[in-house]
Short mmCIF file of N, CA and C in Angstrom, two decimals:
data_model
loop_
_atom_site.label_atom_id
_atom_site.label_comp_id
_atom_site.label_asym_id
_atom_site.label_seq_id
_atom_site.Cartn_x
_atom_site.Cartn_y
_atom_site.Cartn_z
N GLU A 1 0.84 -1.19 0.00
CA GLU A 1 0.00 0.00 0.00
C GLU A 1 0.88 1.24 0.00
N LEU A 2 0.40 2.24 -0.69
CA LEU A 2 1.07 3.54 -0.76
C LEU A 2 0.19 4.57 -0.06
N TYR A 3 0.73 5.14 1.00
CA TYR A 3 0.00 6.17 1.74
C TYR A 3 0.46 7.53 1.23
N LEU A 4 -0.48 8.31 0.72
CA LEU A 4 -0.16 9.61 0.16
C LEU A 4 -0.59 10.71 1.12
N HIS A 5 0.37 11.36 1.73
CA HIS A 5 0.09 12.46 2.64
C HIS A 5 -0.13 13.70 1.78
N LEU A 6 -1.37 14.18 1.70
CA LEU A 6 -1.71 15.17 0.70
C LEU A 6 -1.77 16.62 1.18
N GLU A 7 -2.54 16.90 2.21
CA GLU A 7 -2.79 18.28 2.63
C GLU A 7 -3.02 19.15 1.40
N ASP A 8 -2.16 20.14 1.15
CA ASP A 8 -2.37 21.04 0.01
C ASP A 8 -1.57 20.60 -1.22
N ALA A 9 -1.19 19.32 -1.31
CA ALA A 9 -0.42 18.81 -2.44
C ALA A 9 -1.30 18.32 -3.58
N VAL A 10 -2.60 18.59 -3.51
CA VAL A 10 -3.52 18.22 -4.58
C VAL A 10 -4.57 19.33 -4.72
N HIS A 11 -5.01 19.52 -5.94
CA HIS A 11 -6.09 20.49 -6.21
C HIS A 11 -7.41 19.73 -6.11
N TYR A 12 -8.15 19.98 -5.04
CA TYR A 12 -9.43 19.31 -4.83
C TYR A 12 -10.51 20.01 -5.67
N PRO A 13 -11.22 19.28 -6.52
CA PRO A 13 -12.24 19.91 -7.35
C PRO A 13 -13.35 20.59 -6.54
N SER A 14 -13.72 20.00 -5.42
CA SER A 14 -14.83 20.55 -4.63
C SER A 14 -14.45 21.78 -3.82
N LEU A 15 -13.16 21.97 -3.59
CA LEU A 15 -12.69 23.11 -2.78
C LEU A 15 -11.51 23.78 -3.49
N PRO A 16 -11.79 24.49 -4.58
CA PRO A 16 -10.69 25.13 -5.31
C PRO A 16 -9.94 26.12 -4.43
N GLY A 17 -8.65 26.22 -4.70
CA GLY A 17 -7.82 27.17 -3.97
C GLY A 17 -7.05 26.56 -2.82
N ILE A 18 -7.37 25.34 -2.43
CA ILE A 18 -6.67 24.70 -1.32
C ILE A 18 -5.27 24.25 -1.74
N GLY A 19 -5.17 23.72 -2.95
CA GLY A 19 -3.88 23.21 -3.41
C GLY A 19 -2.87 24.32 -3.63
N ARG A 20 -1.63 24.04 -3.26
CA ARG A 20 -0.56 25.01 -3.49
C ARG A 20 -0.24 25.04 -4.99
N ASP A 21 0.57 25.98 -5.40
CA ASP A 21 0.86 26.18 -6.82
C ASP A 21 1.39 24.93 -7.51
N ASP A 22 2.27 24.18 -6.82
CA ASP A 22 2.87 22.99 -7.44
C ASP A 22 2.13 21.69 -7.09
N ALA A 23 0.88 21.80 -6.66
CA ALA A 23 0.10 20.62 -6.26
C ALA A 23 -0.25 19.77 -7.48
N TYR A 24 -0.49 18.48 -7.20
CA TYR A 24 -0.97 17.60 -8.25
C TYR A 24 -2.31 18.10 -8.76
N SER A 25 -2.49 18.07 -10.06
CA SER A 25 -3.83 18.26 -10.59
C SER A 25 -4.59 16.97 -10.32
N PHE A 26 -5.89 17.02 -10.44
CA PHE A 26 -6.66 15.81 -10.20
C PHE A 26 -6.29 14.74 -11.23
N GLU A 27 -5.99 15.16 -12.44
CA GLU A 27 -5.58 14.22 -13.49
C GLU A 27 -4.22 13.60 -13.16
N GLN A 28 -3.28 14.40 -12.66
CA GLN A 28 -1.97 13.86 -12.29
C GLN A 28 -2.09 12.86 -11.15
N LEU A 29 -2.94 13.17 -10.17
CA LEU A 29 -3.15 12.23 -9.08
C LEU A 29 -3.74 10.94 -9.62
N GLY A 30 -4.66 11.03 -10.54
CA GLY A 30 -5.24 9.84 -11.17
C GLY A 30 -4.20 9.01 -11.88
N GLU A 31 -3.27 9.66 -12.56
CA GLU A 31 -2.19 8.94 -13.24
C GLU A 31 -1.30 8.22 -12.23
N LEU A 32 -0.99 8.89 -11.13
CA LEU A 32 -0.18 8.27 -10.09
C LEU A 32 -0.86 7.03 -9.53
N VAL A 33 -2.14 7.14 -9.24
CA VAL A 33 -2.90 6.01 -8.69
C VAL A 33 -2.98 4.88 -9.72
N PHE A 34 -3.19 5.24 -10.98
CA PHE A 34 -3.25 4.24 -12.05
C PHE A 34 -1.91 3.51 -12.18
N ASP A 35 -0.80 4.27 -12.17
CA ASP A 35 0.52 3.65 -12.26
C ASP A 35 0.79 2.75 -11.06
N ALA A 36 0.35 3.18 -9.88
CA ALA A 36 0.50 2.33 -8.69
C ALA A 36 -0.28 1.03 -8.87
N ALA A 37 -1.49 1.13 -9.38
CA ALA A 37 -2.31 -0.07 -9.58
C ALA A 37 -1.64 -1.03 -10.57
N LYS A 38 -1.05 -0.49 -11.62
CA LYS A 38 -0.35 -1.34 -12.60
C LYS A 38 0.81 -2.08 -11.94
N ALA A 39 1.40 -1.49 -10.91
CA ALA A 39 2.51 -2.12 -10.20
C ALA A 39 2.03 -2.98 -9.03
N GLY A 40 0.70 -3.12 -8.87
CA GLY A 40 0.15 -3.94 -7.79
C GLY A 40 0.11 -3.22 -6.45
N ILE A 41 0.16 -1.90 -6.47
CA ILE A 41 0.17 -1.11 -5.24
C ILE A 41 -1.17 -0.42 -5.09
N ARG A 42 -1.79 -0.61 -3.93
CA ARG A 42 -3.06 0.05 -3.63
C ARG A 42 -2.78 1.35 -2.86
N VAL A 43 -3.60 2.37 -3.12
CA VAL A 43 -3.35 3.70 -2.58
C VAL A 43 -4.31 4.02 -1.44
N VAL A 44 -3.75 4.65 -0.40
CA VAL A 44 -4.51 5.15 0.74
C VAL A 44 -4.18 6.64 0.89
N PRO A 45 -5.07 7.52 0.41
CA PRO A 45 -4.82 8.95 0.61
C PRO A 45 -4.93 9.32 2.09
N ILE A 46 -4.08 10.25 2.52
CA ILE A 46 -4.16 10.80 3.87
C ILE A 46 -4.74 12.21 3.73
N VAL A 47 -5.94 12.38 4.24
CA VAL A 47 -6.65 13.65 4.17
C VAL A 47 -6.83 14.13 5.61
N ASN A 48 -5.96 15.02 6.06
CA ASN A 48 -6.00 15.47 7.45
C ASN A 48 -7.30 16.23 7.74
N LEU A 49 -7.97 15.80 8.81
CA LEU A 49 -9.27 16.38 9.14
C LEU A 49 -9.40 16.77 10.62
N LEU A 50 -8.28 17.18 11.22
CA LEU A 50 -8.30 17.78 12.56
C LEU A 50 -6.97 18.50 12.76
N GLY A 51 -5.95 17.80 13.26
CA GLY A 51 -4.63 18.40 13.30
C GLY A 51 -4.08 18.50 11.89
N HIS A 52 -3.07 19.31 11.69
CA HIS A 52 -2.45 19.50 10.37
C HIS A 52 -3.46 19.97 9.32
N THR A 53 -4.36 20.82 9.73
CA THR A 53 -5.35 21.35 8.79
C THR A 53 -5.09 22.81 8.46
N GLN A 54 -3.85 23.23 8.62
CA GLN A 54 -3.49 24.59 8.22
C GLN A 54 -3.76 24.79 6.74
N TYR A 55 -3.69 23.71 5.95
CA TYR A 55 -3.96 23.81 4.52
C TYR A 55 -5.38 24.29 4.24
N LEU A 56 -6.29 24.06 5.18
CA LEU A 56 -7.66 24.57 5.04
C LEU A 56 -7.78 25.97 5.62
N ILE A 57 -7.26 26.16 6.81
CA ILE A 57 -7.42 27.42 7.53
C ILE A 57 -6.73 28.58 6.84
N LYS A 58 -5.69 28.29 6.06
CA LYS A 58 -4.99 29.38 5.37
C LYS A 58 -5.89 30.05 4.33
N GLN A 59 -6.95 29.37 3.93
CA GLN A 59 -7.88 29.95 2.97
C GLN A 59 -8.86 30.87 3.70
N PRO A 60 -8.94 32.14 3.31
CA PRO A 60 -9.84 33.06 4.01
C PRO A 60 -11.28 32.56 4.11
N GLY A 61 -11.78 31.88 3.09
CA GLY A 61 -13.15 31.38 3.12
C GLY A 61 -13.37 30.22 4.07
N LEU A 62 -12.28 29.61 4.54
CA LEU A 62 -12.37 28.48 5.46
C LEU A 62 -11.79 28.79 6.83
N ARG A 63 -11.26 29.99 7.00
CA ARG A 63 -10.60 30.35 8.26
C ARG A 63 -11.55 30.23 9.44
N ASP A 64 -12.83 30.47 9.23
CA ASP A 64 -13.78 30.39 10.33
C ASP A 64 -13.86 29.00 10.95
N LEU A 65 -13.36 27.98 10.26
CA LEU A 65 -13.34 26.62 10.81
C LEU A 65 -12.34 26.47 11.95
N ASN A 66 -11.48 27.46 12.14
CA ASN A 66 -10.39 27.35 13.10
C ASN A 66 -10.88 27.21 14.53
N GLU A 67 -10.27 26.29 15.23
CA GLU A 67 -10.52 26.07 16.66
C GLU A 67 -10.00 27.25 17.49
N LEU A 68 -8.92 27.86 17.03
CA LEU A 68 -8.28 28.93 17.79
C LEU A 68 -8.89 30.29 17.46
N ARG A 69 -9.22 31.02 18.51
CA ARG A 69 -9.86 32.34 18.37
C ARG A 69 -9.04 33.38 19.12
N ASP A 70 -9.10 34.62 18.64
CA ASP A 70 -8.43 35.71 19.36
C ASP A 70 -9.35 36.22 20.47
N GLU A 71 -8.91 37.26 21.16
CA GLU A 71 -9.67 37.79 22.30
C GLU A 71 -11.03 38.35 21.89
N ARG A 72 -11.23 38.65 20.61
CA ARG A 72 -12.53 39.14 20.12
C ARG A 72 -13.40 38.02 19.58
N GLY A 73 -12.88 36.79 19.63
CA GLY A 73 -13.64 35.64 19.12
C GLY A 73 -13.45 35.39 17.64
N GLN A 74 -12.53 36.11 17.01
CA GLN A 74 -12.26 35.93 15.58
C GLN A 74 -11.27 34.80 15.37
N PRO A 75 -11.42 34.04 14.27
CA PRO A 75 -10.48 32.93 14.02
C PRO A 75 -9.08 33.44 13.75
N ARG A 76 -8.11 32.76 14.33
CA ARG A 76 -6.71 33.11 14.09
C ARG A 76 -6.29 32.59 12.71
N GLU A 77 -5.15 33.07 12.25
CA GLU A 77 -4.66 32.65 10.93
C GLU A 77 -4.02 31.27 10.96
N ARG A 78 -3.63 30.80 12.14
CA ARG A 78 -3.02 29.48 12.27
C ARG A 78 -3.80 28.67 13.30
N GLY A 79 -3.73 27.36 13.19
CA GLY A 79 -4.42 26.51 14.15
C GLY A 79 -4.83 25.19 13.52
N GLN A 80 -6.01 24.73 13.88
CA GLN A 80 -6.58 23.50 13.33
C GLN A 80 -8.08 23.67 13.27
N ILE A 81 -8.73 22.83 12.47
CA ILE A 81 -10.18 22.96 12.35
C ILE A 81 -10.88 22.52 13.63
N CYS A 82 -12.03 23.11 13.86
CA CYS A 82 -12.87 22.78 15.01
C CYS A 82 -13.77 21.60 14.64
N PRO A 83 -13.76 20.53 15.41
CA PRO A 83 -14.60 19.38 15.08
C PRO A 83 -16.10 19.66 15.19
N LEU A 84 -16.48 20.70 15.91
CA LEU A 84 -17.90 21.00 16.07
C LEU A 84 -18.39 22.18 15.24
N HIS A 85 -17.52 22.78 14.45
CA HIS A 85 -17.96 23.88 13.61
C HIS A 85 -19.03 23.36 12.65
N PRO A 86 -20.10 24.10 12.44
CA PRO A 86 -21.19 23.62 11.57
C PRO A 86 -20.75 23.25 10.15
N ARG A 87 -19.65 23.81 9.65
CA ARG A 87 -19.21 23.52 8.28
C ARG A 87 -18.14 22.43 8.21
N THR A 88 -17.63 21.98 9.34
CA THR A 88 -16.53 21.01 9.30
C THR A 88 -16.92 19.74 8.56
N LEU A 89 -18.06 19.18 8.86
CA LEU A 89 -18.46 17.93 8.18
C LEU A 89 -18.73 18.15 6.70
N GLU A 90 -19.23 19.31 6.34
CA GLU A 90 -19.46 19.63 4.93
C GLU A 90 -18.12 19.66 4.18
N VAL A 91 -17.11 20.30 4.76
CA VAL A 91 -15.79 20.35 4.14
C VAL A 91 -15.18 18.95 4.10
N ALA A 92 -15.28 18.21 5.20
CA ALA A 92 -14.76 16.84 5.23
C ALA A 92 -15.43 15.98 4.17
N GLU A 93 -16.73 16.10 4.03
CA GLU A 93 -17.46 15.33 3.01
C GLU A 93 -16.94 15.67 1.61
N SER A 94 -16.72 16.95 1.34
CA SER A 94 -16.20 17.35 0.02
C SER A 94 -14.84 16.72 -0.25
N LEU A 95 -13.94 16.80 0.72
CA LEU A 95 -12.60 16.24 0.55
C LEU A 95 -12.65 14.72 0.38
N LEU A 96 -13.45 14.05 1.19
CA LEU A 96 -13.55 12.58 1.10
C LEU A 96 -14.21 12.16 -0.21
N ARG A 97 -15.21 12.88 -0.64
CA ARG A 97 -15.87 12.56 -1.92
C ARG A 97 -14.86 12.70 -3.07
N ASP A 98 -14.07 13.78 -3.03
CA ASP A 98 -13.06 13.96 -4.08
C ASP A 98 -12.02 12.85 -4.07
N MET A 99 -11.61 12.39 -2.89
CA MET A 99 -10.55 11.39 -2.79
C MET A 99 -11.05 9.95 -2.95
N ALA A 100 -12.31 9.70 -2.76
CA ALA A 100 -12.84 8.33 -2.78
C ALA A 100 -12.41 7.52 -4.00
N PRO A 101 -12.43 8.08 -5.21
CA PRO A 101 -12.01 7.27 -6.37
C PRO A 101 -10.55 6.84 -6.32
N TYR A 102 -9.74 7.54 -5.53
CA TYR A 102 -8.32 7.24 -5.46
C TYR A 102 -7.97 6.35 -4.26
N CYS A 103 -8.95 5.94 -3.51
CA CYS A 103 -8.75 5.07 -2.35
C CYS A 103 -8.81 3.62 -2.81
N THR A 104 -7.84 3.21 -3.59
CA THR A 104 -7.90 1.89 -4.21
C THR A 104 -7.67 0.75 -3.22
N ALA A 105 -7.24 1.07 -2.00
CA ALA A 105 -7.11 0.05 -0.95
C ALA A 105 -8.40 -0.07 -0.14
N GLY A 106 -9.40 0.75 -0.48
CA GLY A 106 -10.65 0.73 0.27
C GLY A 106 -10.56 1.46 1.61
N LYS A 107 -9.51 2.27 1.75
CA LYS A 107 -9.27 2.98 3.01
C LYS A 107 -8.96 4.44 2.72
N VAL A 108 -9.24 5.27 3.71
CA VAL A 108 -8.77 6.65 3.70
C VAL A 108 -8.25 6.94 5.10
N HIS A 109 -7.14 7.61 5.16
CA HIS A 109 -6.50 7.96 6.43
C HIS A 109 -6.84 9.42 6.69
N VAL A 110 -7.44 9.72 7.83
CA VAL A 110 -7.88 11.10 8.12
C VAL A 110 -6.96 11.83 9.10
N GLY A 111 -5.78 11.27 9.33
CA GLY A 111 -4.79 11.94 10.18
C GLY A 111 -5.23 12.00 11.64
N LEU A 112 -5.68 13.16 12.07
CA LEU A 112 -6.13 13.47 13.44
C LEU A 112 -4.99 13.55 14.44
N ASP A 113 -3.74 13.45 13.95
CA ASP A 113 -2.60 13.49 14.87
C ASP A 113 -2.26 14.92 15.27
N GLU A 114 -1.55 15.00 16.36
CA GLU A 114 -1.05 16.26 16.88
C GLU A 114 -2.13 17.33 16.94
N SER A 115 -3.29 16.95 17.39
CA SER A 115 -4.44 17.85 17.50
C SER A 115 -4.43 18.51 18.88
N PHE A 116 -3.38 19.27 19.12
CA PHE A 116 -3.13 19.81 20.45
C PHE A 116 -4.01 21.00 20.83
N HIS A 117 -4.77 21.53 19.87
CA HIS A 117 -5.67 22.64 20.17
C HIS A 117 -7.10 22.15 20.43
N LEU A 118 -7.26 20.85 20.50
CA LEU A 118 -8.58 20.24 20.68
C LEU A 118 -9.27 20.78 21.93
N GLY A 119 -10.51 21.21 21.75
CA GLY A 119 -11.32 21.66 22.88
C GLY A 119 -11.14 23.10 23.29
N GLN A 120 -10.55 23.93 22.43
CA GLN A 120 -10.25 25.29 22.84
C GLN A 120 -11.27 26.34 22.40
N CYS A 121 -12.04 26.10 21.36
CA CYS A 121 -13.02 27.12 20.97
C CYS A 121 -14.21 27.05 21.93
N PRO A 122 -15.02 28.08 21.99
CA PRO A 122 -16.13 28.09 22.96
C PRO A 122 -17.08 26.90 22.85
N ARG A 123 -17.48 26.52 21.64
CA ARG A 123 -18.43 25.39 21.52
C ARG A 123 -17.77 24.08 21.96
N CYS A 124 -16.47 23.92 21.66
CA CYS A 124 -15.78 22.69 22.07
C CYS A 124 -15.50 22.67 23.57
N ARG A 125 -15.12 23.82 24.14
CA ARG A 125 -14.91 23.88 25.60
C ARG A 125 -16.17 23.46 26.33
N GLU A 126 -17.31 23.91 25.82
CA GLU A 126 -18.59 23.56 26.45
C GLU A 126 -18.83 22.06 26.39
N GLU A 127 -18.58 21.46 25.21
CA GLU A 127 -18.80 20.02 25.09
C GLU A 127 -17.81 19.24 25.95
N VAL A 128 -16.55 19.65 25.96
CA VAL A 128 -15.54 18.96 26.77
C VAL A 128 -15.92 19.03 28.25
N ALA A 129 -16.41 20.18 28.71
CA ALA A 129 -16.83 20.31 30.10
C ALA A 129 -17.99 19.37 30.42
N ARG A 130 -18.83 19.12 29.42
CA ARG A 130 -20.01 18.29 29.62
C ARG A 130 -19.72 16.80 29.53
N ILE A 131 -18.91 16.38 28.52
CA ILE A 131 -18.72 14.94 28.27
C ILE A 131 -17.28 14.47 28.38
N GLY A 132 -16.33 15.39 28.48
CA GLY A 132 -14.92 15.02 28.59
C GLY A 132 -14.21 15.05 27.24
N LEU A 133 -12.89 15.20 27.29
CA LEU A 133 -12.09 15.32 26.08
C LEU A 133 -12.10 14.02 25.27
N GLY A 134 -12.09 12.89 25.94
CA GLY A 134 -12.11 11.60 25.23
C GLY A 134 -13.37 11.43 24.39
N ALA A 135 -14.51 11.72 24.96
CA ALA A 135 -15.77 11.60 24.23
C ALA A 135 -15.86 12.64 23.12
N HIS A 136 -15.31 13.82 23.38
CA HIS A 136 -15.27 14.87 22.36
C HIS A 136 -14.47 14.40 21.14
N PHE A 137 -13.27 13.87 21.38
CA PHE A 137 -12.44 13.35 20.29
C PHE A 137 -13.11 12.17 19.59
N ALA A 138 -13.61 11.22 20.38
CA ALA A 138 -14.26 10.04 19.81
C ALA A 138 -15.49 10.41 19.00
N GLY A 139 -16.20 11.44 19.40
CA GLY A 139 -17.36 11.91 18.64
C GLY A 139 -16.96 12.38 17.25
N HIS A 140 -15.84 13.09 17.16
CA HIS A 140 -15.35 13.54 15.85
C HIS A 140 -14.97 12.34 15.00
N VAL A 141 -14.30 11.36 15.60
CA VAL A 141 -13.93 10.15 14.86
C VAL A 141 -15.20 9.45 14.37
N GLN A 142 -16.21 9.35 15.21
CA GLN A 142 -17.46 8.69 14.82
C GLN A 142 -18.12 9.41 13.64
N ARG A 143 -18.17 10.72 13.68
CA ARG A 143 -18.79 11.48 12.58
C ARG A 143 -18.01 11.29 11.28
N LEU A 144 -16.68 11.32 11.37
CA LEU A 144 -15.87 11.08 10.18
C LEU A 144 -16.02 9.65 9.67
N ASN A 145 -16.11 8.71 10.59
CA ASN A 145 -16.29 7.31 10.19
C ASN A 145 -17.60 7.13 9.43
N GLU A 146 -18.64 7.81 9.87
CA GLU A 146 -19.92 7.74 9.15
C GLU A 146 -19.78 8.28 7.73
N LEU A 147 -19.04 9.37 7.56
CA LEU A 147 -18.79 9.89 6.22
C LEU A 147 -18.02 8.89 5.38
N CYS A 148 -17.00 8.27 5.97
CA CYS A 148 -16.20 7.28 5.25
C CYS A 148 -17.05 6.09 4.83
N LEU A 149 -17.88 5.62 5.72
CA LEU A 149 -18.73 4.47 5.40
C LEU A 149 -19.68 4.77 4.25
N ARG A 150 -20.14 6.02 4.13
CA ARG A 150 -20.99 6.40 2.99
C ARG A 150 -20.27 6.21 1.67
N HIS A 151 -18.95 6.28 1.70
CA HIS A 151 -18.14 6.09 0.50
C HIS A 151 -17.51 4.70 0.46
N ASN A 152 -18.00 3.80 1.31
CA ASN A 152 -17.48 2.43 1.40
C ASN A 152 -15.98 2.39 1.68
N LEU A 153 -15.56 3.28 2.58
CA LEU A 153 -14.14 3.36 2.94
C LEU A 153 -13.95 3.07 4.41
N GLN A 154 -12.85 2.40 4.72
CA GLN A 154 -12.46 2.18 6.11
C GLN A 154 -11.64 3.37 6.56
N LEU A 155 -11.92 3.89 7.74
CA LEU A 155 -11.22 5.04 8.29
C LEU A 155 -9.94 4.60 8.99
N GLY A 156 -8.88 5.32 8.73
CA GLY A 156 -7.62 5.15 9.45
C GLY A 156 -7.26 6.48 10.10
N LEU A 157 -6.56 6.41 11.23
CA LEU A 157 -6.10 7.62 11.92
C LEU A 157 -4.78 7.33 12.59
N TRP A 158 -4.01 8.39 12.82
CA TRP A 158 -2.77 8.25 13.58
C TRP A 158 -3.13 8.02 15.05
N ALA A 159 -2.37 7.23 15.75
CA ALA A 159 -2.70 6.80 17.11
C ALA A 159 -2.19 7.72 18.21
N ASP A 160 -1.44 8.76 17.88
CA ASP A 160 -0.82 9.56 18.94
C ASP A 160 -1.83 10.20 19.89
N MET A 161 -2.97 10.64 19.37
CA MET A 161 -3.96 11.27 20.24
C MET A 161 -4.56 10.26 21.22
N LEU A 162 -4.50 8.99 20.89
CA LEU A 162 -4.99 7.97 21.80
C LEU A 162 -4.05 7.81 22.99
N TYR A 163 -2.79 8.16 22.81
CA TYR A 163 -1.85 8.21 23.93
C TYR A 163 -2.21 9.36 24.86
N PHE A 164 -2.52 10.51 24.26
CA PHE A 164 -2.83 11.71 25.05
C PHE A 164 -4.25 11.69 25.63
N VAL A 165 -5.16 10.99 24.95
CA VAL A 165 -6.56 10.94 25.38
C VAL A 165 -7.01 9.46 25.39
N PRO A 166 -6.42 8.64 26.26
CA PRO A 166 -6.72 7.21 26.23
C PRO A 166 -8.18 6.88 26.55
N GLU A 167 -8.86 7.79 27.24
CA GLU A 167 -10.27 7.53 27.55
C GLU A 167 -11.14 7.51 26.29
N ALA A 168 -10.59 7.96 25.15
CA ALA A 168 -11.33 7.91 23.88
C ALA A 168 -11.37 6.50 23.30
N ILE A 169 -10.39 5.68 23.63
CA ILE A 169 -10.23 4.37 22.99
C ILE A 169 -11.49 3.52 23.05
N PRO A 170 -12.10 3.29 24.21
CA PRO A 170 -13.29 2.42 24.21
C PRO A 170 -14.51 3.05 23.53
N LEU A 171 -14.43 4.33 23.22
CA LEU A 171 -15.56 5.03 22.59
C LEU A 171 -15.46 5.07 21.07
N LEU A 172 -14.34 4.60 20.53
CA LEU A 172 -14.14 4.65 19.08
C LEU A 172 -14.99 3.60 18.37
N PRO A 173 -15.40 3.90 17.14
CA PRO A 173 -16.19 2.92 16.40
C PRO A 173 -15.38 1.69 16.02
N ALA A 174 -16.04 0.57 15.94
CA ALA A 174 -15.39 -0.67 15.51
C ALA A 174 -15.02 -0.55 14.04
N GLY A 175 -13.96 -1.24 13.66
CA GLY A 175 -13.59 -1.33 12.25
C GLY A 175 -12.64 -0.26 11.76
N ILE A 176 -12.25 0.68 12.60
CA ILE A 176 -11.27 1.67 12.17
C ILE A 176 -9.87 1.14 12.45
N THR A 177 -8.87 1.77 11.87
CA THR A 177 -7.49 1.36 12.10
C THR A 177 -6.71 2.53 12.68
N ALA A 178 -6.01 2.30 13.77
CA ALA A 178 -5.14 3.30 14.37
C ALA A 178 -3.70 2.93 14.02
N TYR A 179 -2.99 3.88 13.41
CA TYR A 179 -1.61 3.68 12.98
C TYR A 179 -0.66 4.37 13.94
N ASP A 180 0.35 3.64 14.38
CA ASP A 180 1.36 4.21 15.25
C ASP A 180 2.46 4.81 14.38
N TRP A 181 2.99 5.94 14.81
CA TRP A 181 4.11 6.53 14.06
C TRP A 181 5.22 6.93 14.97
#
């Protein structure tokens, strides 16, 4: 299997402007996946959907997704997406829908590693106070897993946050894969 860590290294048709100048076009990514298949290699795109989402937040139209806010409540220019923002699942769905044809291993990796700003925006602080950080994190994984299942994909995530938030482990959905790095 070939794991492709993408972030802004691809031009997503559903969210133009995310890809950097030298990013793969959708056609180039298709050629890469096709060449991998000819060599017997199945592809697992890595589409970060919590930590390492600066590729989304750097876009002014998506900056409001940021977990980090300034003293006036405005989204900062750097940070990570908020798992409870009303548009987060819409953006995740767009990215997953775009990548689904290239998930030739039947899997998509959604990252979620190094999500150190988790629970910092007002809506997330409220949920964490009510249900705990583990349930907050596991809830995001569950929502993403439901999106993946709609595309017949198995969800993968980096396991580091499970070290920091071990109480999330028994709350995670069955059938996902946690990768250690």
